Amino acid sequence: GAQAGFQRPLTRTERKWHGDLLIKVKHAELNTRRAVHNLDPYIRLKLGKARAETAVQYGSMNPVQFNEVLEMHHPPELTASVLDVFVMDKKQLRVDQPIGRGVVDLRSWLERKDQGSTVAQVTIVKHGMSVGTVHLHMEKKGQDILTRQPWPQVQTFHITVHEGRKVLVDPSMPLQAACYCVMQMGGIKHRTKCQEVTRDPIWEECFTFDGIQPRQSVLTLAVFQAVRGPGPGTDGPDRMVGQGTVDVGSVLDGWEGQCIKVPLVSGGKAAGVLLVTIASNNTGRPRSARSLDCTEMTPSLRTAPKSP
């Protein structure tokens, strides 16, 4: 465990992006019960308190062409970088009717410094059914700012174990072998489901840890290889493939919600890598590793000092 008296600073660095977004609404492909030429559609965008709308396309055909650039401001205090996309039907004598709504999570794109623009195909949904797609092209003009925020005393964390890479499993183990991951933090333990033994196992499972003190918490992850035979007396002891630790405070101090690599060690030797995302209740549940570039997010994670 951590040495007595080991304390991190009372505040942590928080990186926030702020600036202007240039969002080009290109076109919309609508699949509604009413014929498109009977609609007068327009697009309404919402980002925090900011609002923007395109011009109304009266009596248009499918796909509905907008080709209009809308500018929206992203303030640094905006915690949820989610763009709401509404497709509306203009009415002359009554309130405009919503055709459907979609959302775009901008967070991972805004955090990337090497990608100034991106495209999005937004699925528009109404009553749980898809009613079309809106095509957007987005550019960002802004910068990151660093602020110091106090640590919360107790926090809820969402830990996602995405996959392992080059894990030193033993393919020669007999019978029906499987591997799983065990994680422990703050006296809470979770275990993934068993997956087929391979050097690159995929789990994509998310677990919640409640009541965690982030300034003093270390997350321990271990990969085990289990043997389960088909007959009596064929079960063998589970073999630990490797173990790694993560200082949660270090992750929150600049890497929260991003995919990180956790080295696994066994007997002092490298035993592979786990791809993990750590998010607090401030950022919500993380996305799949398929939507994150884990290869470019390899922080040097310090661990709490060990007891002698």
PDB file of C-alpha atoms in Angstrom:
ATOM      1  CA  GLY A   1       0.000   0.000   0.000  1.00  0.00           C
ATOM      2  CA  ALA A   2       0.932   3.678  -0.035  1.00  0.00           C
ATOM      3  CA  GLN A   3       3.336   4.911   2.584  1.00  0.00           C
ATOM      4  CA  ALA A   4       1.866   6.800   5.540  1.00  0.00           C
ATOM      5  CA  GLY A   5       1.849  10.501   4.885  1.00  0.00           C
ATOM      6  CA  PHE A   6       1.959  10.129   1.079  1.00  0.00           C
ATOM      7  CA  GLN A   7      -0.176  13.022  -0.174  1.00  0.00           C
ATOM      8  CA  ARG A   8      -0.710  14.555  -3.581  1.00  0.00           C
ATOM      9  CA  PRO A   9      -1.323  18.295  -3.978  1.00  0.00           C
ATOM     10  CA  LEU A  10      -4.702  19.581  -2.831  1.00  0.00           C
ATOM     11  CA  THR A  11      -5.526  20.589  -6.387  1.00  0.00           C
ATOM     12  CA  ARG A  12      -5.184  18.886  -9.753  1.00  0.00           C
ATOM     13  CA  THR A  13      -4.588  20.179 -13.252  1.00  0.00           C
ATOM     14  CA  GLU A  14      -7.645  20.131 -15.489  1.00  0.00           C
ATOM     15  CA  ARG A  15      -7.309  20.671 -19.225  1.00  0.00           C
ATOM     16  CA  LYS A  16     -10.240  22.308 -20.980  1.00  0.00           C
ATOM     17  CA  TRP A  17     -10.687  23.306 -24.603  1.00  0.00           C
ATOM     18  CA  HIS A  18     -12.383  26.538 -25.552  1.00  0.00           C
ATOM     19  CA  GLY A  19     -12.878  28.353 -28.817  1.00  0.00           C
ATOM     20  CA  ASP A  20     -15.156  28.539 -31.832  1.00  0.00           C
ATOM     21  CA  LEU A  21     -16.537  25.714 -33.952  1.00  0.00           C
ATOM     22  CA  LEU A  22     -17.340  26.142 -37.637  1.00  0.00           C
ATOM     23  CA  ILE A  23     -19.961  23.532 -38.432  1.00  0.00           C
ATOM     24  CA  LYS A  24     -20.977  23.069 -42.046  1.00  0.00           C
ATOM     25  CA  VAL A  25     -24.377  21.407 -42.379  1.00  0.00           C
ATOM     26  CA  LYS A  26     -23.982  19.699 -45.743  1.00  0.00           C
ATOM     27  CA  HIS A  27     -27.162  17.723 -46.328  1.00  0.00           C
ATOM     28  CA  ALA A  28     -29.745  15.495 -44.688  1.00  0.00           C
ATOM     29  CA  GLU A  29     -31.146  12.189 -45.868  1.00  0.00           C
ATOM     30  CA  LEU A  30     -34.618  11.829 -44.403  1.00  0.00           C
ATOM     31  CA  ASN A  31     -36.697   8.668 -44.123  1.00  0.00           C
ATOM     32  CA  THR A  32     -39.984   9.818 -42.666  1.00  0.00           C
ATOM     33  CA  ARG A  33     -43.586   8.697 -43.069  1.00  0.00           C
ATOM     34  CA  ARG A  34     -44.411  11.955 -44.789  1.00  0.00           C
ATOM     35  CA  ALA A  35     -42.891  12.565 -48.201  1.00  0.00           C
ATOM     36  CA  VAL A  36     -39.893  14.878 -48.016  1.00  0.00           C
ATOM     37  CA  HIS A  37     -41.386  17.332 -50.522  1.00  0.00           C
ATOM     38  CA  ASN A  38     -44.260  17.878 -48.063  1.00  0.00           C
ATOM     39  CA  LEU A  39     -41.791  19.019 -45.383  1.00  0.00           C
ATOM     40  CA  ASP A  40     -40.050  22.349 -44.879  1.00  0.00           C
ATOM     41  CA  PRO A  41     -36.996  21.181 -42.940  1.00  0.00           C
ATOM     42  CA  TYR A  42     -34.214  23.085 -41.242  1.00  0.00           C
ATOM     43  CA  ILE A  43     -31.428  22.109 -38.844  1.00  0.00           C
ATOM     44  CA  ARG A  44     -31.091  23.421 -35.289  1.00  0.00           C
ATOM     45  CA  LEU A  45     -27.799  22.927 -33.404  1.00  0.00           C
ATOM     46  CA  LYS A  46     -27.357  23.192 -29.646  1.00  0.00           C
ATOM     47  CA  LEU A  47     -24.042  23.213 -27.760  1.00  0.00           C
ATOM     48  CA  GLY A  48     -24.427  24.080 -24.103  1.00  0.00           C
ATOM     49  CA  LYS A  49     -26.271  27.407 -24.124  1.00  0.00           C
ATOM     50  CA  ALA A  50     -25.323  28.203 -27.726  1.00  0.00           C
ATOM     51  CA  ARG A  51     -27.950  27.845 -30.466  1.00  0.00           C
ATOM     52  CA  ALA A  52     -27.732  28.058 -34.252  1.00  0.00           C
ATOM     53  CA  GLU A  53     -30.113  27.282 -37.116  1.00  0.00           C
ATOM     54  CA  THR A  54     -29.899  26.863 -40.865  1.00  0.00           C
ATOM     55  CA  ALA A  55     -32.259  28.425 -43.339  1.00  0.00           C
ATOM     56  CA  VAL A  56     -35.513  26.585 -44.090  1.00  0.00           C
ATOM     57  CA  GLN A  57     -35.493  24.475 -47.235  1.00  0.00           C
ATOM     58  CA  TYR A  58     -39.041  24.834 -48.552  1.00  0.00           C
ATOM     59  CA  GLY A  59     -40.399  22.004 -50.672  1.00  0.00           C
ATOM     60  CA  SER A  60     -37.018  20.328 -51.024  1.00  0.00           C
ATOM     61  CA  MET A  61     -36.251  16.872 -52.351  1.00  0.00           C
ATOM     62  CA  ASN A  62     -34.234  14.071 -50.739  1.00  0.00           C
ATOM     63  CA  PRO A  63     -31.408  14.492 -49.868  1.00  0.00           C
ATOM     64  CA  VAL A  64     -32.106  17.952 -48.495  1.00  0.00           C
ATOM     65  CA  GLN A  65     -29.203  20.253 -49.383  1.00  0.00           C
ATOM     66  CA  PHE A  66     -28.207  22.914 -46.822  1.00  0.00           C
ATOM     67  CA  ASN A  67     -24.488  23.655 -47.402  1.00  0.00           C
ATOM     68  CA  GLU A  68     -24.545  26.283 -44.675  1.00  0.00           C
ATOM     69  CA  VAL A  69     -21.788  27.083 -42.163  1.00  0.00           C
ATOM     70  CA  LEU A  70     -22.835  27.796 -38.572  1.00  0.00           C
ATOM     71  CA  GLU A  71     -20.450  29.205 -35.967  1.00  0.00           C
ATOM     72  CA  MET A  72     -20.781  28.141 -32.330  1.00  0.00           C
ATOM     73  CA  HIS A  73     -18.744  29.051 -29.259  1.00  0.00           C
ATOM     74  CA  HIS A  74     -17.436  26.394 -26.861  1.00  0.00           C
ATOM     75  CA  PRO A  75     -16.727  28.041 -23.469  1.00  0.00           C
ATOM     76  CA  PRO A  76     -14.113  26.519 -21.125  1.00  0.00           C
ATOM     77  CA  GLU A  77     -16.696  25.933 -18.397  1.00  0.00           C
ATOM     78  CA  LEU A  78     -18.725  23.605 -20.648  1.00  0.00           C
ATOM     79  CA  THR A  79     -18.263  20.146 -19.091  1.00  0.00           C
ATOM     80  CA  ALA A  80     -20.250  18.044 -21.587  1.00  0.00           C
ATOM     81  CA  SER A  81     -18.978  18.642 -25.136  1.00  0.00           C
ATOM     82  CA  VAL A  82     -22.082  17.199 -26.767  1.00  0.00           C
ATOM     83  CA  LEU A  83     -23.605  18.699 -29.902  1.00  0.00           C
ATOM     84  CA  ASP A  84     -27.367  18.236 -30.234  1.00  0.00           C
ATOM     85  CA  VAL A  85     -28.658  18.082 -33.811  1.00  0.00           C
ATOM     86  CA  PHE A  86     -32.384  18.658 -34.344  1.00  0.00           C
ATOM     87  CA  VAL A  87     -34.179  18.326 -37.664  1.00  0.00           C
ATOM     88  CA  MET A  88     -37.226  20.606 -37.569  1.00  0.00           C
ATOM     89  CA  ASP A  89     -40.254  21.058 -39.833  1.00  0.00           C
ATOM     90  CA  LYS A  90     -41.224  24.717 -40.299  1.00  0.00           C
ATOM     91  CA  LYS A  91     -44.892  25.515 -39.690  1.00  0.00           C
ATOM     92  CA  GLN A  92     -46.516  28.777 -40.702  1.00  0.00           C
ATOM     93  CA  LEU A  93     -49.485  28.946 -38.320  1.00  0.00           C
ATOM     94  CA  ARG A  94     -48.314  26.784 -35.422  1.00  0.00           C
ATOM     95  CA  VAL A  95     -45.231  25.687 -33.535  1.00  0.00           C
ATOM     96  CA  ASP A  96     -42.453  24.073 -35.584  1.00  0.00           C
ATOM     97  CA  GLN A  97     -42.520  20.289 -35.334  1.00  0.00           C
ATOM     98  CA  PRO A  98     -39.432  18.160 -34.562  1.00  0.00           C
ATOM     99  CA  ILE A  99     -38.670  15.506 -37.161  1.00  0.00           C
ATOM    100  CA  GLY A 100     -35.981  13.893 -34.993  1.00  0.00           C
ATOM    101  CA  ARG A 101     -32.836  14.429 -32.909  1.00  0.00           C
ATOM    102  CA  GLY A 102     -29.257  13.161 -32.888  1.00  0.00           C
ATOM    103  CA  VAL A 103     -26.141  13.788 -30.792  1.00  0.00           C
ATOM    104  CA  VAL A 104     -22.407  14.063 -31.481  1.00  0.00           C
ATOM    105  CA  ASP A 105     -19.838  13.592 -28.696  1.00  0.00           C
ATOM    106  CA  LEU A 106     -17.117  16.132 -29.505  1.00  0.00           C
ATOM    107  CA  ARG A 107     -14.830  15.454 -26.552  1.00  0.00           C
ATOM    108  CA  SER A 108     -12.302  13.073 -28.093  1.00  0.00           C
ATOM    109  CA  TRP A 109     -11.988  15.231 -31.226  1.00  0.00           C
ATOM    110  CA  LEU A 110     -11.529  18.465 -29.261  1.00  0.00           C
ATOM    111  CA  GLU A 111      -8.800  16.841 -27.159  1.00  0.00           C
ATOM    112  CA  ARG A 112      -6.758  15.897 -30.227  1.00  0.00           C
ATOM    113  CA  LYS A 113      -4.268  18.571 -31.219  1.00  0.00           C
ATOM    114  CA  ASP A 114      -3.384  16.962 -34.547  1.00  0.00           C
ATOM    115  CA  GLN A 115      -6.906  16.971 -36.001  1.00  0.00           C
ATOM    116  CA  GLY A 116      -8.298  20.400 -36.808  1.00  0.00           C
ATOM    117  CA  SER A 117     -11.358  19.158 -38.664  1.00  0.00           C
ATOM    118  CA  THR A 118     -13.606  16.136 -38.765  1.00  0.00           C
ATOM    119  CA  VAL A 119     -16.771  14.855 -40.391  1.00  0.00           C
ATOM    120  CA  ALA A 120     -19.806  13.321 -38.738  1.00  0.00           C
ATOM    121  CA  GLN A 121     -22.796  11.372 -39.968  1.00  0.00           C
ATOM    122  CA  VAL A 122     -25.424  11.965 -37.312  1.00  0.00           C
ATOM    123  CA  THR A 123     -28.230   9.438 -37.023  1.00  0.00           C
ATOM    124  CA  ILE A 124     -31.532  11.212 -36.407  1.00  0.00           C
ATOM    125  CA  VAL A 125     -33.933   9.331 -34.152  1.00  0.00           C
ATOM    126  CA  LYS A 126     -37.573   9.805 -33.155  1.00  0.00           C
ATOM    127  CA  HIS A 127     -39.472   7.477 -30.809  1.00  0.00           C
ATOM    128  CA  GLY A 128     -36.545   5.055 -30.881  1.00  0.00           C
ATOM    129  CA  MET A 129     -36.504   4.707 -34.672  1.00  0.00           C
ATOM    130  CA  SER A 130     -34.100   6.174 -37.194  1.00  0.00           C
ATOM    131  CA  VAL A 131     -35.661   8.825 -39.427  1.00  0.00           C
ATOM    132  CA  GLY A 132     -32.572   9.892 -41.320  1.00  0.00           C
ATOM    133  CA  THR A 133     -28.984  11.103 -41.268  1.00  0.00           C
ATOM    134  CA  VAL A 134     -27.426  14.574 -41.160  1.00  0.00           C
ATOM    135  CA  HIS A 135     -23.955  15.062 -42.626  1.00  0.00           C
ATOM    136  CA  LEU A 136     -21.661  17.599 -40.944  1.00  0.00           C
ATOM    137  CA  HIS A 137     -18.150  18.930 -41.499  1.00  0.00           C
ATOM    138  CA  MET A 138     -16.631  20.588 -38.433  1.00  0.00           C
ATOM    139  CA  GLU A 139     -13.551  22.756 -37.870  1.00  0.00           C
ATOM    140  CA  LYS A 140     -12.233  24.039 -34.554  1.00  0.00           C
ATOM    141  CA  LYS A 141     -10.465  27.290 -33.777  1.00  0.00           C
ATOM    142  CA  GLY A 142      -9.357  27.493 -30.170  1.00  0.00           C
ATOM    143  CA  GLN A 143      -6.887  26.234 -27.593  1.00  0.00           C
ATOM    144  CA  ASP A 144      -6.496  24.235 -24.401  1.00  0.00           C
ATOM    145  CA  ILE A 145      -6.287  26.015 -21.095  1.00  0.00           C
ATOM    146  CA  LEU A 146      -4.999  24.539 -17.841  1.00  0.00           C
ATOM    147  CA  THR A 147      -6.804  25.240 -14.588  1.00  0.00           C
ATOM    148  CA  ARG A 148      -6.260  24.025 -11.038  1.00  0.00           C
ATOM    149  CA  GLN A 149      -9.285  22.361  -9.496  1.00  0.00           C
ATOM    150  CA  PRO A 150      -9.677  20.956  -5.967  1.00  0.00           C
ATOM    151  CA  TRP A 151      -9.865  17.204  -5.588  1.00  0.00           C
ATOM    152  CA  PRO A 152     -13.295  15.871  -4.625  1.00  0.00           C
ATOM    153  CA  GLN A 153     -13.144  13.936  -1.356  1.00  0.00           C
ATOM    154  CA  VAL A 154     -15.082  10.939  -2.703  1.00  0.00           C
ATOM    155  CA  GLN A 155     -15.774  10.096  -6.306  1.00  0.00           C
ATOM    156  CA  THR A 156     -17.367   7.425  -8.495  1.00  0.00           C
ATOM    157  CA  PHE A 157     -15.153   5.920 -11.191  1.00  0.00           C
ATOM    158  CA  HIS A 158     -15.953   3.967 -14.346  1.00  0.00           C
ATOM    159  CA  ILE A 159     -13.091   1.631 -15.266  1.00  0.00           C
ATOM    160  CA  THR A 160     -13.223   0.072 -18.724  1.00  0.00           C
ATOM    161  CA  VAL A 161     -10.933  -2.837 -19.557  1.00  0.00           C
ATOM    162  CA  HIS A 162     -10.732  -2.761 -23.339  1.00  0.00           C
ATOM    163  CA  GLU A 163      -8.233  -5.419 -24.343  1.00  0.00           C
ATOM    164  CA  GLY A 164      -4.806  -6.908 -23.804  1.00  0.00           C
ATOM    165  CA  ARG A 165      -1.867  -6.837 -26.183  1.00  0.00           C
ATOM    166  CA  LYS A 166       0.994  -9.330 -26.291  1.00  0.00           C
ATOM    167  CA  VAL A 167      -0.179 -10.883 -23.038  1.00  0.00           C
ATOM    168  CA  LEU A 168       2.059 -13.810 -22.054  1.00  0.00           C
ATOM    169  CA  VAL A 169      -0.618 -16.488 -21.832  1.00  0.00           C
ATOM    170  CA  ASP A 170       0.422 -20.121 -22.029  1.00  0.00           C
ATOM    171  CA  PRO A 171      -1.268 -21.732 -25.072  1.00  0.00           C
ATOM    172  CA  SER A 172       0.070 -25.154 -24.046  1.00  0.00           C
ATOM    173  CA  MET A 173      -2.114 -25.365 -20.953  1.00  0.00           C
ATOM    174  CA  PRO A 174      -4.401 -28.396 -21.302  1.00  0.00           C
ATOM    175  CA  LEU A 175      -8.149 -28.727 -21.533  1.00  0.00           C
ATOM    176  CA  GLN A 176     -10.403 -25.670 -21.813  1.00  0.00           C
ATOM    177  CA  ALA A 177      -8.372 -22.574 -20.919  1.00  0.00           C
ATOM    178  CA  ALA A 178      -9.689 -19.025 -20.598  1.00  0.00           C
ATOM    179  CA  CYS A 179      -8.285 -15.704 -19.395  1.00  0.00           C
ATOM    180  CA  TYR A 180      -9.898 -12.946 -17.357  1.00  0.00           C
ATOM    181  CA  CYS A 181      -8.929  -9.689 -15.680  1.00  0.00           C
ATOM    182  CA  VAL A 182      -9.336  -8.783 -12.001  1.00  0.00           C
ATOM    183  CA  MET A 183      -9.238  -5.162 -10.857  1.00  0.00           C
ATOM    184  CA  GLN A 184      -9.184  -3.828  -7.307  1.00  0.00           C
ATOM    185  CA  MET A 185      -9.337  -0.311  -5.894  1.00  0.00           C
ATOM    186  CA  GLY A 186     -10.371   1.065  -2.521  1.00  0.00           C
ATOM    187  CA  GLY A 187     -11.416  -2.327  -1.186  1.00  0.00           C
ATOM    188  CA  ILE A 188     -13.700  -2.984  -4.187  1.00  0.00           C
ATOM    189  CA  LYS A 189     -12.948  -5.857  -6.534  1.00  0.00           C
ATOM    190  CA  HIS A 190     -14.383  -6.644  -9.973  1.00  0.00           C
ATOM    191  CA  ARG A 191     -13.701  -9.388 -12.479  1.00  0.00           C
ATOM    192  CA  THR A 192     -14.294  -9.542 -16.222  1.00  0.00           C
ATOM    193  CA  LYS A 193     -15.815 -12.448 -18.083  1.00  0.00           C
ATOM    194  CA  CYS A 194     -13.566 -15.248 -19.318  1.00  0.00           C
ATOM    195  CA  GLN A 195     -12.348 -14.934 -22.874  1.00  0.00           C
ATOM    196  CA  GLU A 196     -10.605 -17.365 -25.182  1.00  0.00           C
ATOM    197  CA  VAL A 197      -6.898 -17.660 -24.488  1.00  0.00           C
ATOM    198  CA  THR A 198      -5.035 -15.458 -26.934  1.00  0.00           C
ATOM    199  CA  ARG A 199      -2.193 -12.982 -26.707  1.00  0.00           C
ATOM    200  CA  ASP A 200      -4.641 -10.184 -27.609  1.00  0.00           C
ATOM    201  CA  PRO A 201      -7.805 -10.862 -25.557  1.00  0.00           C
ATOM    202  CA  ILE A 202     -10.723  -8.445 -25.924  1.00  0.00           C
ATOM    203  CA  TRP A 203     -13.082  -7.709 -23.020  1.00  0.00           C
ATOM    204  CA  GLU A 204     -14.666  -4.257 -23.545  1.00  0.00           C
ATOM    205  CA  GLU A 205     -16.280  -4.330 -20.093  1.00  0.00           C
ATOM    206  CA  CYS A 206     -16.992  -1.353 -17.840  1.00  0.00           C
ATOM    207  CA  PHE A 207     -17.116  -1.487 -14.020  1.00  0.00           C
ATOM    208  CA  THR A 208     -18.144   1.103 -11.447  1.00  0.00           C
ATOM    209  CA  PHE A 209     -16.205   1.873  -8.265  1.00  0.00           C
ATOM    210  CA  ASP A 210     -18.148   3.973  -5.754  1.00  0.00           C
ATOM    211  CA  GLY A 211     -16.841   5.928  -2.763  1.00  0.00           C
ATOM    212  CA  ILE A 212     -13.224   6.203  -3.948  1.00  0.00           C
ATOM    213  CA  GLN A 213     -10.784   8.814  -2.620  1.00  0.00           C
ATOM    214  CA  PRO A 214      -8.949   9.822  -5.821  1.00  0.00           C
ATOM    215  CA  ARG A 215      -5.961  11.462  -4.132  1.00  0.00           C
ATOM    216  CA  GLN A 216      -4.931   8.250  -2.380  1.00  0.00           C
ATOM    217  CA  SER A 217      -6.161   5.455  -4.658  1.00  0.00           C
ATOM    218  CA  VAL A 218      -4.176   2.963  -6.686  1.00  0.00           C
ATOM    219  CA  LEU A 219      -5.887   0.693  -9.196  1.00  0.00           C
ATOM    220  CA  THR A 220      -4.470  -2.830  -9.390  1.00  0.00           C
ATOM    221  CA  LEU A 221      -5.111  -4.933 -12.486  1.00  0.00           C
ATOM    222  CA  ALA A 222      -4.155  -8.574 -12.944  1.00  0.00           C
ATOM    223  CA  VAL A 223      -4.713 -11.007 -15.802  1.00  0.00           C
ATOM    224  CA  PHE A 224      -5.323 -14.649 -14.919  1.00  0.00           C
ATOM    225  CA  GLN A 225      -5.387 -17.779 -17.027  1.00  0.00           C
ATOM    226  CA  ALA A 226      -7.935 -20.318 -15.826  1.00  0.00           C
ATOM    227  CA  VAL A 227      -8.172 -24.000 -16.660  1.00  0.00           C
ATOM    228  CA  ARG A 228     -11.548 -25.691 -16.568  1.00  0.00           C
ATOM    229  CA  GLY A 229     -11.622 -29.322 -17.610  1.00  0.00           C
ATOM    230  CA  PRO A 230     -14.620 -31.280 -18.906  1.00  0.00           C
ATOM    231  CA  GLY A 231     -14.397 -34.014 -16.257  1.00  0.00           C
ATOM    232  CA  PRO A 232     -14.043 -34.350 -12.470  1.00  0.00           C
ATOM    233  CA  GLY A 233     -10.619 -33.702 -11.032  1.00  0.00           C
ATOM    234  CA  THR A 234      -9.416 -31.819 -14.090  1.00  0.00           C
ATOM    235  CA  ASP A 235      -9.700 -28.277 -12.723  1.00  0.00           C
ATOM    236  CA  GLY A 236      -6.354 -26.610 -12.188  1.00  0.00           C
ATOM    237  CA  PRO A 237      -5.332 -23.514 -10.241  1.00  0.00           C
ATOM    238  CA  ASP A 238      -5.662 -20.188 -12.007  1.00  0.00           C
ATOM    239  CA  ARG A 239      -2.313 -18.821 -13.181  1.00  0.00           C
ATOM    240  CA  MET A 240      -1.520 -15.120 -12.862  1.00  0.00           C
ATOM    241  CA  VAL A 241      -0.173 -13.963 -16.207  1.00  0.00           C
ATOM    242  CA  GLY A 242       0.832 -10.480 -15.062  1.00  0.00           C
ATOM    243  CA  GLN A 243      -0.084  -7.560 -12.846  1.00  0.00           C
ATOM    244  CA  GLY A 244       0.025  -3.774 -13.177  1.00  0.00           C
ATOM    245  CA  THR A 245      -0.864  -0.741 -11.065  1.00  0.00           C
ATOM    246  CA  VAL A 246      -2.124   2.728 -11.937  1.00  0.00           C
ATOM    247  CA  ASP A 247      -2.042   5.829  -9.782  1.00  0.00           C
ATOM    248  CA  VAL A 248      -5.589   7.115 -10.288  1.00  0.00           C
ATOM    249  CA  GLY A 249      -4.574  10.639  -9.325  1.00  0.00           C
ATOM    250  CA  SER A 250      -2.024  10.725 -12.146  1.00  0.00           C
ATOM    251  CA  VAL A 251      -4.654   9.660 -14.680  1.00  0.00           C
ATOM    252  CA  LEU A 252      -7.114  12.311 -13.553  1.00  0.00           C
ATOM    253  CA  ASP A 253      -4.375  14.902 -13.771  1.00  0.00           C
ATOM    254  CA  GLY A 254      -4.510  15.088 -17.566  1.00  0.00           C
ATOM    255  CA  TRP A 255      -5.525  11.622 -18.875  1.00  0.00           C
ATOM    256  CA  GLU A 256      -9.089  11.208 -17.629  1.00  0.00           C
ATOM    257  CA  GLY A 257     -11.425   9.554 -20.115  1.00  0.00           C
ATOM    258  CA  GLN A 258      -8.580   8.645 -22.484  1.00  0.00           C
ATOM    259  CA  CYS A 259      -7.301   5.204 -23.359  1.00  0.00           C
ATOM    260  CA  ILE A 260      -4.016   4.436 -21.584  1.00  0.00           C
ATOM    261  CA  LYS A 261      -1.580   1.531 -21.607  1.00  0.00           C
ATOM    262  CA  VAL A 262      -0.929  -0.302 -18.334  1.00  0.00           C
ATOM    263  CA  PRO A 263       2.207  -2.488 -18.428  1.00  0.00           C
ATOM    264  CA  LEU A 264       1.849  -5.975 -16.945  1.00  0.00           C
ATOM    265  CA  VAL A 265       4.748  -7.495 -15.030  1.00  0.00           C
ATOM    266  CA  SER A 266       5.356 -11.043 -13.829  1.00  0.00           C
ATOM    267  CA  GLY A 267       8.474 -12.067 -11.925  1.00  0.00           C
ATOM    268  CA  GLY A 268      10.136  -8.770 -12.789  1.00  0.00           C
ATOM    269  CA  LYS A 269       9.643  -9.332 -16.528  1.00  0.00           C
ATOM    270  CA  ALA A 270       7.263  -7.683 -18.986  1.00  0.00           C
ATOM    271  CA  ALA A 271       4.086  -9.723 -19.495  1.00  0.00           C
ATOM    272  CA  GLY A 272       2.087  -7.580 -21.905  1.00  0.00           C
ATOM    273  CA  VAL A 273      -0.069  -4.478 -21.839  1.00  0.00           C
ATOM    274  CA  LEU A 274      -3.664  -3.711 -20.875  1.00  0.00           C
ATOM    275  CA  LEU A 275      -5.662  -0.966 -22.584  1.00  0.00           C
ATOM    276  CA  VAL A 276      -7.768   0.750 -19.943  1.00  0.00           C
ATOM    277  CA  THR A 277      -9.901   3.882 -19.661  1.00  0.00           C
ATOM    278  CA  ILE A 278     -10.503   5.581 -16.316  1.00  0.00           C
ATOM    279  CA  ALA A 279     -13.337   8.105 -16.134  1.00  0.00           C
ATOM    280  CA  SER A 280     -14.955   9.783 -13.154  1.00  0.00           C
ATOM    281  CA  ASN A 281     -18.580  10.734 -12.688  1.00  0.00           C
ATOM    282  CA  ASN A 282     -17.637  14.112 -14.188  1.00  0.00           C
ATOM    283  CA  THR A 283     -16.869  12.654 -17.626  1.00  0.00           C
ATOM    284  CA  GLY A 284     -19.305   9.739 -17.777  1.00  0.00           C
ATOM    285  CA  ARG A 285     -18.708   6.262 -19.118  1.00  0.00           C
ATOM    286  CA  PRO A 286     -15.882   5.978 -21.640  1.00  0.00           C
ATOM    287  CA  ARG A 287     -16.262   4.815 -25.190  1.00  0.00           C
ATOM    288  CA  SER A 288     -14.956   1.712 -26.870  1.00  0.00           C
ATOM    289  CA  ALA A 289     -11.233   1.492 -27.489  1.00  0.00           C
ATOM    290  CA  ARG A 290     -12.123   1.306 -31.176  1.00  0.00           C
ATOM    291  CA  SER A 291     -13.031   5.027 -31.018  1.00  0.00           C
ATOM    292  CA  LEU A 292      -9.843   5.966 -29.127  1.00  0.00           C
ATOM    293  CA  ASP A 293      -6.286   6.099 -30.398  1.00  0.00           C
ATOM    294  CA  CYS A 294      -4.618   4.180 -27.612  1.00  0.00           C
ATOM    295  CA  THR A 295      -1.314   3.936 -29.445  1.00  0.00           C
ATOM    296  CA  GLU A 296      -0.756   7.683 -29.076  1.00  0.00           C
ATOM    297  CA  MET A 297      -1.867   7.918 -25.460  1.00  0.00           C
ATOM    298  CA  THR A 298       0.851   6.293 -23.410  1.00  0.00           C
ATOM    299  CA  PRO A 299       1.459   8.495 -20.383  1.00  0.00           C
ATOM    300  CA  SER A 300       4.253   7.886 -17.931  1.00  0.00           C
ATOM    301  CA  LEU A 301       2.086   6.878 -14.999  1.00  0.00           C
ATOM    302  CA  ARG A 302       3.700   7.133 -11.605  1.00  0.00           C
ATOM    303  CA  THR A 303       2.565   4.763  -8.893  1.00  0.00           C
ATOM    304  CA  ALA A 304       2.279   5.417  -5.200  1.00  0.00           C
ATOM    305  CA  PRO A 305       5.370   4.432  -3.199  1.00  0.00           C
ATOM    306  CA  LYS A 306       5.306   0.902  -1.893  1.00  0.00           C
ATOM    307  CA  SER A 307       5.781  -0.064   1.702  1.00  0.00           C
ATOM    308  CA  PRO A 308       9.217  -1.577   2.387  1.00  0.00           C
TER     309      PRO A 308
END
